[in-house]
Amino acid sequence: GGVCAAAAIACFRFICCLVPNLFHNLPQVIGGSPFISQMGLPPPLGPYAVAFVDFELRRTEPLHGVGENGSNDSVAAAQQKAPGFQMPADVRGAPLMRIFYPTSLSSEMSTRYSSYSRWLPGIMYTWGYLTKLIPPSSCLRRFAIWILAAIIHSLVCCGAVVPASMGGPLLSVEDDSKKRRFPVVVFSHGLWACRSTYSALCCDLASHGYIVIAPEHLDGSANMASYADQHGKRRWAHNSFAEVPVQKIAMEDRAKQLRQRVLEVQKVVDILERINEGMLTQNANTVCGKAALNVSMLQGQMDLHYIAIAGHSFGAATAIVAAGVDKRFKCCLAMDAWWEPIEKEEYSRVAGKVPVLLLNTQKFNWKALQEARMMFLNARADATSDGRPLITELMTIKGTSHQDQSDFTMLFPYVMKKLGVAGTLDPVLTKNINNRACLQFLHKHMLPPGTGAPYAIDAVEEDADHLIIGNLTGS
């Protein structure tokens, strides 16, 4: 009875948050404003329209670390079953990835509302997000989550859309009588997120001429991860620690997940190289229908000499480590990096030799995090690149919280404020400041000198009023 009551109370509270948000937007929708501008993400900042597709390399063997029924074993349980368990990844076990890219479609066509541009790929992801609020520790709780997921997904999430078309043609741009190839950004999501959680950032980057790859990690950190097994059947990997209190999750387990994540982003680049070289056929993609990448579209179109790795929170830790161990990454964008899963003895090894942007929100900052960040900065100070100091920029956006760097506060501002996880700065303004900082860093420190528009973006003087440059406590 107590469990049922707790689940019912949690459901009621969340609905109380969602319903006012829905009706808050309703008068504006009825008044004639485009639905996407109220419940969807804002249009991209850049000059190009954006499209997206999905790709997952076909497997020939079972996925490591995931049970036959498609559910994740926890890291601890997996270790008990197989001592020395490290959740290895290989090309055959690479994750499903969403690919954002500039398209030749007009902006109006690419942002037209349709079921294909929904922010959430399916109801399983709604279920996954809700397990963060209501741990699925009993049948009654799981039943309550399913009811709530159905309500939320049908009433709200179907209206939350991405300002991009699905499956549009790749933009063709000629420079000096030859086709321009597009630089690449690989983006690693944070805890309890998935491949669509940071669509606003991915769209902003793609609208400025980047091809952006957002893998859906299979380490058990996603809110929900989709994958096809060796028989081609669609399976679901749940969050490994959905039923475990946060304080009981050992950092050693998070470190194991981090190693898995780094392997996955490396394998993503392996796959991009194969696609770019024309080594994969369409049959290699397990995704079907309009959402599927036409692998020939990207053949020879990516400039893999210029690949950046980016991420938020756990994804930022992934980006930091990946940039330190894989020379193919030429630049690193780390947003609100969660430093603690990085093992202390690893800091000197992952300090890297590439430019790093540490872009933080103001409230995501505590003593242990400050100390870990300081260890990394000290390691960076001791390292050099061709005898020169490494480029490290530290910025903090005033009046912001951790989730402000994701899509949540733009899509559900009322809910996020009620839950106490939104900052005081306008979420769209936060997004613009954050993403312009990323674009400027990429243009300045990754691309060849003299690279012009659309990669070179105009600075907005007002952004400086909301930024703290360096000097964050503990840094």
XYZ file of C-alpha atoms in Angstrom:
475
model
C 0.000 0.000 0.000
C 2.809 2.410 0.877
C 4.549 1.770 -2.423
C 1.345 2.255 -4.387
C 0.576 5.466 -2.517
C 4.058 6.843 -3.122
C 3.803 6.092 -6.831
C 0.352 7.651 -7.025
C 1.558 10.783 -5.231
C 4.550 11.104 -7.564
C 2.263 10.664 -10.586
C -0.140 13.268 -9.260
C 2.609 15.786 -8.591
C 4.090 15.390 -12.035
C 0.713 15.712 -13.757
C 0.041 18.853 -11.699
C 3.238 20.282 -13.138
C 2.516 19.223 -16.715
C -1.127 20.188 -17.076
C -0.672 23.915 -16.273
C 2.247 23.999 -18.683
C 0.061 22.531 -21.413
C -2.756 25.008 -20.824
C -0.301 27.862 -20.382
C 0.679 27.397 -24.024
C -2.821 26.628 -25.302
C -4.088 30.245 -25.701
C -1.038 31.156 -27.771
C -1.460 28.082 -29.930
C -5.122 28.834 -30.513
C -4.210 32.439 -31.235
C -2.392 31.387 -34.382
C 1.251 31.110 -33.330
C 3.033 28.077 -34.845
C 2.758 25.107 -32.499
C 6.472 24.418 -32.758
C 7.401 27.837 -31.351
C 5.398 27.133 -28.201
C 5.969 23.450 -27.492
C 8.930 22.774 -29.748
C 12.550 23.856 -29.790
C 13.456 27.266 -31.265
C 14.731 27.483 -34.852
C 18.470 26.897 -35.372
C 20.835 29.872 -35.121
C 22.644 29.241 -38.409
C 21.850 29.994 -42.064
C 21.199 26.386 -43.087
C 18.106 24.283 -42.529
C 18.723 21.027 -40.665
C 17.740 17.399 -41.197
C 18.425 14.245 -39.200
C 18.524 10.475 -39.655
C 19.482 7.432 -37.586
C 22.093 4.755 -38.159
C 23.011 1.571 -36.308
C 25.531 -0.908 -37.618
C 24.095 -4.407 -37.926
C 25.325 -6.843 -35.273
C 26.425 -10.418 -35.792
C 26.939 -11.249 -32.102
C 24.984 -10.561 -28.892
C 25.591 -7.177 -27.292
C 27.965 -7.366 -24.320
C 26.474 -6.434 -20.957
C 22.830 -6.773 -22.022
C 20.694 -9.795 -21.175
C 18.921 -11.964 -23.698
C 15.591 -10.338 -22.871
C 16.989 -6.911 -23.728
C 17.283 -5.610 -20.177
C 20.528 -4.309 -18.737
C 22.288 -6.228 -16.007
C 23.629 -3.766 -13.477
C 27.367 -3.274 -13.524
C 27.705 -4.879 -10.088
C 25.571 -7.882 -11.073
C 27.510 -8.304 -14.281
C 30.757 -8.289 -12.327
C 29.468 -11.029 -10.045
C 28.537 -13.171 -13.027
C 31.823 -12.574 -14.824
C 34.820 -11.334 -12.788
C 36.816 -8.758 -14.695
C 33.712 -7.601 -16.574
C 34.490 -4.341 -18.406
C 31.514 -3.920 -20.768
C 33.682 -4.024 -23.902
C 32.455 -2.457 -27.123
C 33.476 -3.282 -30.651
C 32.285 -2.099 -34.051
C 29.529 -4.717 -34.023
C 28.391 -3.387 -30.637
C 28.477 0.294 -31.565
C 25.418 2.276 -30.453
C 22.514 3.630 -32.407
C 23.354 7.179 -33.483
C 21.362 10.189 -34.603
C 22.986 12.260 -37.344
C 22.138 15.957 -37.708
C 23.323 17.720 -40.868
C 22.689 20.816 -43.024
C 20.060 20.170 -45.673
C 19.156 21.783 -48.975
C 15.509 21.929 -47.907
C 14.160 25.366 -47.087
C 13.944 26.275 -43.399
C 10.142 26.304 -43.623
C 10.066 22.774 -45.006
C 12.593 21.412 -42.502
C 10.707 22.716 -39.452
C 7.192 21.800 -40.563
C 5.437 19.930 -37.762
C 5.039 16.216 -38.387
C 5.235 12.995 -36.439
C 8.689 12.487 -37.921
C 10.135 15.510 -36.110
C 9.054 14.591 -32.602
C 11.667 15.245 -29.966
C 11.110 11.902 -28.255
C 11.625 8.963 -30.632
C 8.979 6.840 -28.854
C 6.997 6.159 -25.699
C 9.749 3.939 -24.270
C 11.862 7.075 -23.807
C 9.037 8.769 -21.905
C 8.930 5.689 -19.683
C 12.685 5.886 -19.228
C 12.633 9.538 -18.159
C 9.891 8.844 -15.641
C 11.922 6.091 -13.984
C 14.268 8.856 -12.862
C 11.400 10.314 -10.808
C 9.711 7.043 -9.844
C 12.144 4.130 -9.420
C 10.552 1.025 -11.028
C 11.219 -1.102 -7.957
C 7.880 -2.960 -7.921
C 5.087 -4.097 -10.211
C 2.803 -1.379 -8.843
C 5.356 1.323 -9.528
C 5.993 0.041 -13.051
C 2.248 -0.007 -13.701
C 1.961 3.599 -12.472
C 4.870 4.649 -14.675
C 3.278 3.080 -17.756
C -0.023 4.900 -17.141
C 1.750 8.189 -16.580
C 3.991 7.640 -19.604
C 0.981 7.074 -21.846
C -0.685 10.275 -20.580
C 2.401 12.446 -20.900
C 3.462 11.056 -24.248
C 0.032 11.523 -25.827
C -0.680 14.977 -24.356
C 2.688 16.671 -24.301
C 5.584 14.846 -25.893
C 3.922 14.465 -29.268
C 3.887 18.269 -29.435
C 7.535 18.661 -28.474
C 9.272 18.755 -31.836
C 12.736 19.237 -33.283
C 13.194 22.124 -35.799
C 14.526 19.744 -38.422
C 13.200 17.415 -41.072
C 13.738 13.697 -41.103
C 15.709 12.354 -44.023
C 16.153 15.527 -46.071
C 18.920 15.733 -48.701
C 22.418 16.778 -47.627
C 23.350 20.338 -48.504
C 25.795 20.646 -51.398
C 28.171 23.612 -51.173
C 30.966 24.428 -53.608
C 34.148 26.288 -52.642
C 36.579 27.234 -55.420
C 34.856 24.916 -57.899
C 34.975 21.894 -55.577
C 32.473 20.503 -53.124
C 32.946 21.422 -49.511
C 33.266 18.554 -47.091
C 31.731 19.034 -43.681
C 33.603 18.935 -40.351
C 32.181 16.582 -37.733
C 31.173 16.870 -34.072
C 30.496 13.730 -32.020
C 28.242 14.545 -29.048
C 28.018 12.330 -25.938
C 24.845 12.662 -23.860
C 24.688 12.807 -20.063
C 23.094 10.541 -17.461
C 19.393 9.757 -17.961
C 19.497 11.183 -21.494
C 19.377 9.768 -25.024
C 20.262 10.707 -28.594
C 17.579 13.410 -28.822
C 18.041 15.148 -25.436
C 20.398 17.806 -26.839
C 18.725 18.391 -30.196
C 18.844 22.199 -29.913
C 22.641 22.220 -29.664
C 22.991 19.613 -32.403
C 20.692 21.613 -34.711
C 22.572 24.866 -34.043
C 25.881 23.223 -34.931
C 24.441 21.536 -38.040
C 22.880 24.826 -39.185
C 26.406 26.265 -39.313
C 27.768 23.514 -41.536
C 28.759 20.694 -39.166
C 27.662 17.076 -39.329
C 26.771 16.169 -35.744
C 26.674 12.598 -34.470
C 24.740 11.871 -31.252
C 25.205 8.238 -30.155
C 22.807 6.624 -27.684
C 25.140 5.029 -25.153
C 24.670 1.373 -24.247
C 26.584 1.482 -20.961
C 23.398 1.639 -18.902
C 23.565 5.397 -18.279
C 20.890 6.445 -20.796
C 17.285 6.899 -19.711
C 16.544 4.290 -22.377
C 18.647 3.009 -25.261
C 17.399 1.265 -28.373
C 19.422 -1.355 -30.207
C 18.911 -4.228 -32.625
C 20.175 -7.638 -31.556
C 22.117 -10.053 -33.771
C 18.802 -11.233 -35.253
C 17.730 -7.691 -36.176
C 15.050 -7.549 -33.469
C 14.631 -4.171 -31.737
C 15.561 -4.314 -28.051
C 15.682 -1.847 -25.167
C 18.478 -1.271 -22.661
C 17.116 0.317 -19.480
C 19.123 2.475 -17.103
C 21.267 0.086 -15.069
C 20.749 1.961 -11.810
C 17.091 2.969 -12.114
C 16.256 1.065 -8.920
C 19.409 2.010 -6.986
C 19.571 5.138 -4.788
C 22.123 7.601 -6.161
C 24.205 7.560 -2.976
C 24.628 3.776 -3.231
C 26.090 3.783 -6.748
C 29.828 3.195 -6.473
C 32.039 5.580 -8.416
C 34.010 2.535 -9.564
C 30.898 1.433 -11.446
C 30.584 4.857 -13.035
C 34.253 4.620 -14.054
C 33.481 1.325 -15.820
C 30.596 2.978 -17.638
C 32.910 5.830 -18.615
C 35.384 3.418 -20.197
C 32.519 1.848 -22.139
C 31.362 5.259 -23.333
C 34.830 6.223 -24.559
C 35.085 2.975 -26.508
C 31.676 3.679 -28.043
C 32.544 7.161 -29.311
C 35.765 5.768 -30.769
C 33.780 3.093 -32.582
C 31.415 5.784 -33.843
C 34.390 7.422 -35.558
C 35.448 4.018 -36.931
C 32.006 3.703 -38.510
C 32.114 7.262 -39.895
C 35.414 6.418 -41.581
C 33.845 3.361 -43.187
C 30.811 5.324 -44.366
C 32.993 8.120 -45.728
C 35.100 5.623 -47.671
C 32.044 3.864 -49.116
C 32.804 0.589 -47.313
C 29.276 0.038 -45.951
C 26.139 -0.864 -47.890
C 22.601 0.124 -46.968
C 22.038 -3.331 -45.538
C 24.558 -2.494 -42.808
C 22.005 -0.111 -41.263
C 19.490 -1.822 -38.960
C 17.256 1.289 -39.003
C 14.501 1.143 -41.617
C 12.028 3.594 -43.126
C 12.241 7.351 -43.388
C 14.428 7.567 -40.291
C 17.201 5.483 -41.868
C 20.427 7.064 -43.075
C 21.090 6.508 -46.758
C 24.746 5.596 -46.303
C 25.653 6.748 -49.824
C 24.540 10.293 -48.927
C 27.506 10.785 -46.580
C 30.085 8.986 -48.699
C 33.008 11.364 -49.218
C 31.070 14.226 -47.600
C 32.731 14.334 -44.155
C 36.071 16.021 -43.534
C 37.369 13.629 -40.913
C 40.558 15.633 -40.480
C 38.398 17.954 -38.390
C 36.476 16.016 -35.758
C 35.485 17.509 -32.400
C 34.231 15.570 -29.405
C 31.610 17.226 -27.207
C 29.356 16.276 -24.342
C 27.343 17.326 -21.311
C 27.830 16.128 -17.725
C 28.776 12.419 -17.920
C 29.070 13.035 -21.658
C 31.551 15.852 -20.996
C 33.672 13.446 -18.935
C 33.437 11.068 -21.893
C 34.584 13.831 -24.228
C 37.510 14.803 -21.990
C 38.821 11.231 -21.802
C 38.197 10.480 -25.489
C 40.051 13.635 -26.555
C 42.976 12.551 -24.407
C 43.282 9.014 -25.771
C 42.220 9.301 -29.447
C 44.250 11.535 -31.741
C 41.438 11.721 -34.289
C 39.636 14.252 -32.089
C 41.053 17.726 -32.728
C 38.980 19.731 -30.251
C 36.883 19.155 -27.114
C 33.724 20.900 -25.876
C 32.957 19.879 -22.277
C 29.725 21.297 -20.850
C 29.256 20.970 -17.084
C 31.748 18.120 -16.932
C 31.079 15.557 -14.205
C 34.697 14.959 -13.270
C 34.389 12.409 -10.481
C 34.046 9.230 -12.607
C 37.485 9.984 -14.086
C 39.955 8.023 -11.977
C 42.626 10.188 -10.341
C 45.546 8.334 -11.869
C 44.066 9.001 -15.318
C 44.219 12.809 -15.236
C 47.752 13.147 -16.575
C 47.008 10.612 -19.326
C 43.801 12.281 -20.495
C 45.006 15.885 -20.175
C 45.396 15.661 -23.929
C 46.993 17.877 -26.502
C 43.890 19.431 -28.080
C 42.072 22.700 -27.271
C 39.422 22.254 -24.573
C 36.433 24.459 -23.753
C 35.001 23.997 -20.259
C 31.571 25.607 -20.468
C 29.748 25.493 -17.139
C 26.460 26.444 -15.556
C 26.650 28.404 -12.325
C 24.883 25.991 -9.970
C 26.651 22.779 -11.019
C 29.601 23.348 -8.715
C 30.565 21.670 -5.423
C 33.795 21.004 -3.541
C 34.596 17.513 -4.876
C 33.828 18.662 -8.415
C 36.033 21.740 -7.993
C 38.910 19.613 -6.714
C 38.607 17.148 -9.590
C 38.453 19.964 -12.141
C 41.546 21.529 -10.563
C 43.422 18.242 -10.938
C 42.628 18.249 -14.646
C 43.622 21.887 -15.089
C 46.906 21.252 -13.288
C 47.570 18.291 -15.566
C 46.809 20.515 -18.559
C 49.218 23.150 -17.241
C 52.000 20.548 -17.031
C 51.395 19.292 -20.575
C 52.337 21.020 -23.828
C 51.501 20.834 -27.517
C 54.658 21.146 -29.638
C 56.305 22.957 -26.754
C 53.468 25.444 -26.346
C 50.912 25.666 -23.514
C 47.648 23.866 -24.163
C 44.585 25.951 -25.017
C 42.027 25.705 -22.227
C 39.108 28.120 -21.957
C 36.822 28.196 -18.919
C 33.439 29.915 -19.082
C 30.430 29.955 -16.764
C 26.948 31.154 -17.706
C 25.400 33.218 -14.916
C 22.022 32.293 -13.488
C 21.950 28.802 -14.948
C 21.430 25.244 -13.696
C 22.720 21.920 -14.957
C 19.670 21.035 -17.075
C 19.752 24.399 -18.867
C 22.319 22.954 -21.273
C 19.829 20.294 -22.395
C 16.490 20.728 -24.197
C 14.328 20.279 -21.103
C 14.077 23.854 -19.863
C 13.080 25.084 -23.329
C 10.465 22.397 -23.894
C 9.024 22.257 -20.383
C 9.939 25.522 -18.595
C 7.044 25.391 -16.115
C 7.755 21.787 -15.130
C 11.485 22.362 -14.727
C 10.934 25.393 -12.508
C 8.435 23.478 -10.364
C 10.972 20.692 -9.968
C 13.613 23.262 -8.976
C 16.103 22.320 -11.693
C 15.894 25.401 -13.947
C 18.040 28.501 -13.711
C 16.850 32.095 -13.584
C 18.142 33.055 -17.031
C 15.714 32.657 -19.947
C 16.255 29.126 -21.329
C 16.368 30.174 -24.989
C 18.874 32.917 -24.191
C 20.920 30.366 -22.241
C 20.855 28.045 -25.242
C 21.980 30.805 -27.591
C 24.854 31.934 -25.347
C 25.983 28.349 -24.776
C 25.866 27.345 -28.422
C 27.476 30.516 -29.754
C 30.378 29.924 -27.355
C 30.753 26.391 -28.742
C 30.611 27.579 -32.351
C 33.157 30.324 -31.752
C 35.537 27.899 -30.039
C 35.292 25.384 -32.885
C 35.919 28.058 -35.490
C 38.867 29.525 -33.630
C 40.614 26.383 -32.457
C 39.682 23.495 -34.775
C 39.044 24.743 -38.295
C 41.833 25.938 -40.637
C 42.824 29.624 -40.418
C 40.836 31.786 -42.775
C 37.685 29.651 -42.637
C 34.746 31.980 -43.165
C 30.970 31.812 -42.949
C 28.949 29.914 -41.928
C 31.546 28.639 -39.457
C 32.689 32.116 -38.489
C 29.760 33.567 -36.541
C 29.215 37.133 -35.413
C 29.815 37.757 -31.732
C 26.885 39.081 -29.708
C 28.141 41.704 -27.268
C 25.315 41.045 -24.802
C 26.561 37.472 -24.306
C 29.521 38.812 -22.326
C 27.139 40.242 -19.716
C 26.040 36.685 -18.848
C 29.460 35.012 -18.862
C 32.120 34.589 -16.215
C 35.445 33.995 -17.961
C 37.690 31.755 -15.834
C 38.211 32.305 -12.116
C 35.499 29.857 -11.085
C 35.907 28.756 -7.469
C 38.374 25.918 -7.311
C 39.863 26.614 -10.728
